[in-house]
Coordinates of C-alpha atoms in Angstrom, one line a residue:
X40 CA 9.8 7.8 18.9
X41 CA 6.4 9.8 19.1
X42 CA 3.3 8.2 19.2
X43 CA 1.4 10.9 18.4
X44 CA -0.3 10.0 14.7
X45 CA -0.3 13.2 13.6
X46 CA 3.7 12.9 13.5
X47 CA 3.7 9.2 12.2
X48 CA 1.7 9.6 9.7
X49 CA 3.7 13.0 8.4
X50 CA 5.7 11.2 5.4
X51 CA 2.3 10.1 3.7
X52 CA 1.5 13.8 2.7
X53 CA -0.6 15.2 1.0
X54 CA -0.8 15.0 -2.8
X55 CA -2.6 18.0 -5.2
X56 CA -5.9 17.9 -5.6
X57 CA -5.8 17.1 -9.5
X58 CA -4.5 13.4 -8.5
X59 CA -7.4 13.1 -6.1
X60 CA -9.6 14.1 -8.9
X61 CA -7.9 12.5 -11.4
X62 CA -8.2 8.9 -9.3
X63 CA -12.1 10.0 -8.6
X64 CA -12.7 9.8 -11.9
X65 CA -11.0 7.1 -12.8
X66 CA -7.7 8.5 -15.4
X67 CA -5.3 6.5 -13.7
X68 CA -3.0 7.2 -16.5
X69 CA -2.8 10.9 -15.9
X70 CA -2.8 9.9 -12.3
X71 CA 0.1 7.7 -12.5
X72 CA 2.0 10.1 -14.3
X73 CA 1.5 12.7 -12.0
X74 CA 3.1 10.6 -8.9
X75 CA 6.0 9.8 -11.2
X76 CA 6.8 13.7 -11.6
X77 CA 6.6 14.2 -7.3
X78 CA 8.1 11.0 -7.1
X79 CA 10.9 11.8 -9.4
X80 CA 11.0 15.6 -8.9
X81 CA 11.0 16.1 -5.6
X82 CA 13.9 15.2 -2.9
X83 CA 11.3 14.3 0.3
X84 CA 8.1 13.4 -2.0
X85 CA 5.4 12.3 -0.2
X86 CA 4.7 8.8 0.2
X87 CA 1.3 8.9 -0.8
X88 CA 2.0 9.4 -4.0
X89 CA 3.7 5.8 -3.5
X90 CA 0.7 4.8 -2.7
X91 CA -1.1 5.8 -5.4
X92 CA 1.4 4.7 -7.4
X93 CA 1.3 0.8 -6.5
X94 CA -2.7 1.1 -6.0
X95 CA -2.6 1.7 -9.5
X96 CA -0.1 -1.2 -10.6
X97 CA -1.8 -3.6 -8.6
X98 CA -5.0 -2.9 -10.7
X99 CA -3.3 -3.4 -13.8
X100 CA -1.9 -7.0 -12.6
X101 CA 1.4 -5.2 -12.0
X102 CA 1.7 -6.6 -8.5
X103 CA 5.4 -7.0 -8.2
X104 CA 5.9 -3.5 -8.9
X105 CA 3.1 -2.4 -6.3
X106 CA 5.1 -4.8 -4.2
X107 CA 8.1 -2.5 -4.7
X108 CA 6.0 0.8 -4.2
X109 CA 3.8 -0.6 -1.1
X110 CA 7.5 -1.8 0.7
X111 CA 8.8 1.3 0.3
X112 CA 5.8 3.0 2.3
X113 CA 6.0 0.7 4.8
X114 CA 10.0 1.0 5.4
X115 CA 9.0 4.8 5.8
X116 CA 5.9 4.8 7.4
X117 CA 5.0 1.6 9.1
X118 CA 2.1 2.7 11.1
X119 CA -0.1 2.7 7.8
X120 CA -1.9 0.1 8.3
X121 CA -4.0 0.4 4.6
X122 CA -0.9 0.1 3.0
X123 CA 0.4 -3.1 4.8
X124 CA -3.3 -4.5 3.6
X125 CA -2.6 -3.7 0.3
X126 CA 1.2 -5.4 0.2
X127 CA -0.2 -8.3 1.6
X128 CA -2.9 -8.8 -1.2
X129 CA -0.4 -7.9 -3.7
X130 CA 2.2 -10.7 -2.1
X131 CA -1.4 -13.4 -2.2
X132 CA -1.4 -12.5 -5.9
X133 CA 2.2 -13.6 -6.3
X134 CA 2.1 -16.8 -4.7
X135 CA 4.1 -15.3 -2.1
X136 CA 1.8 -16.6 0.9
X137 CA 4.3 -16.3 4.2
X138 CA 5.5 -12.8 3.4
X139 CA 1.2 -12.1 2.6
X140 CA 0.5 -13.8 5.4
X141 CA 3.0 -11.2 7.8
X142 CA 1.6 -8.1 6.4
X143 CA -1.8 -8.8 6.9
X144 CA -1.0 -9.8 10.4
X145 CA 0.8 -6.3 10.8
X146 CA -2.3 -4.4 9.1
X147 CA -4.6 -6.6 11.8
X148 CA -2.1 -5.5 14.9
X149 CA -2.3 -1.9 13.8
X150 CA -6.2 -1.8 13.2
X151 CA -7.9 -5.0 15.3
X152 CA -11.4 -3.4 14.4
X153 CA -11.2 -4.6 10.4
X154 CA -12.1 -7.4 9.1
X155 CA -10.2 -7.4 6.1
X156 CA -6.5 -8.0 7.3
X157 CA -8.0 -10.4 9.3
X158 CA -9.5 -12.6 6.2
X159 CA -6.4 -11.8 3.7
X160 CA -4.2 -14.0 7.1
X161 CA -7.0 -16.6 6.5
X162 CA -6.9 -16.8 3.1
X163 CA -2.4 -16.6 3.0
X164 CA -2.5 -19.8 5.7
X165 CA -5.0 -21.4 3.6
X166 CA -2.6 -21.5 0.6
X167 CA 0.2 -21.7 2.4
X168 CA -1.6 -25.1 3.7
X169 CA -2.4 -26.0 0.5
X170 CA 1.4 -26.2 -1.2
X171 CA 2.3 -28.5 1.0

């Protein structure tokens, strides 16, 4: 398999510039519904629109569909480190504290240099400390 990022990172895409504006601005409703026509109209969408897709539920306290969205990124693209971040906070806000714990610990392998990954794994062992 390549290491080159560039190649990696291909199946994120890129997405049309209306989403980006659309998620600048803060319509997340037209935004949403604009990742649901790639994601449903195209065969190879791009997986950013995935993202997009779950960053969205997870702000509207839909986290186990952004759990569905952010898994599916990260079966297809698993060098994303953001994204495994983002599954692992969704997975906190579930209660689901081992499997939160795991993806932050895969977003801290991929990118060492961040300090969030790092304190999500605190916060998952914490809890996971706590239930027993």
């Amino acid at each position: 398999m390549s290491e080159d990022p560039e190649v990696l990172l291909r199946p994120l895409g890129d997405l049309p510039p209306d989403i980006m504006e659309d998620w600048s601005l803060g319509r997340f409703d037209s935004c949403l519904a604009k990742c649901d026509a790639i994601l449903e109209g195209e065969e190879n969408p791009p997986e950013m629109a995935r993202v997009f897709r779950g960053r969205i539920l997870s702000r509207r306290a839909d986290h186990e569909g952004a759990i569905v969205c952010f898994q599916e990124v990260v079966e297809k693209v698993p060098v994303f480190y953001p994204v495994w971040e983002m599954l692992g906070e969704s997975l906190l806000l579930t209660g689901n504290y081992s499997r939160a714990l795991v993806s932050y610990c895969r977003s801290a392998k991929l990118s060492p240099s961040r300090i969030a990954p790092w304190c999500g794994a605190a916060i998952a062992a914490h809890r996971m400390n706590d239930k027993k």
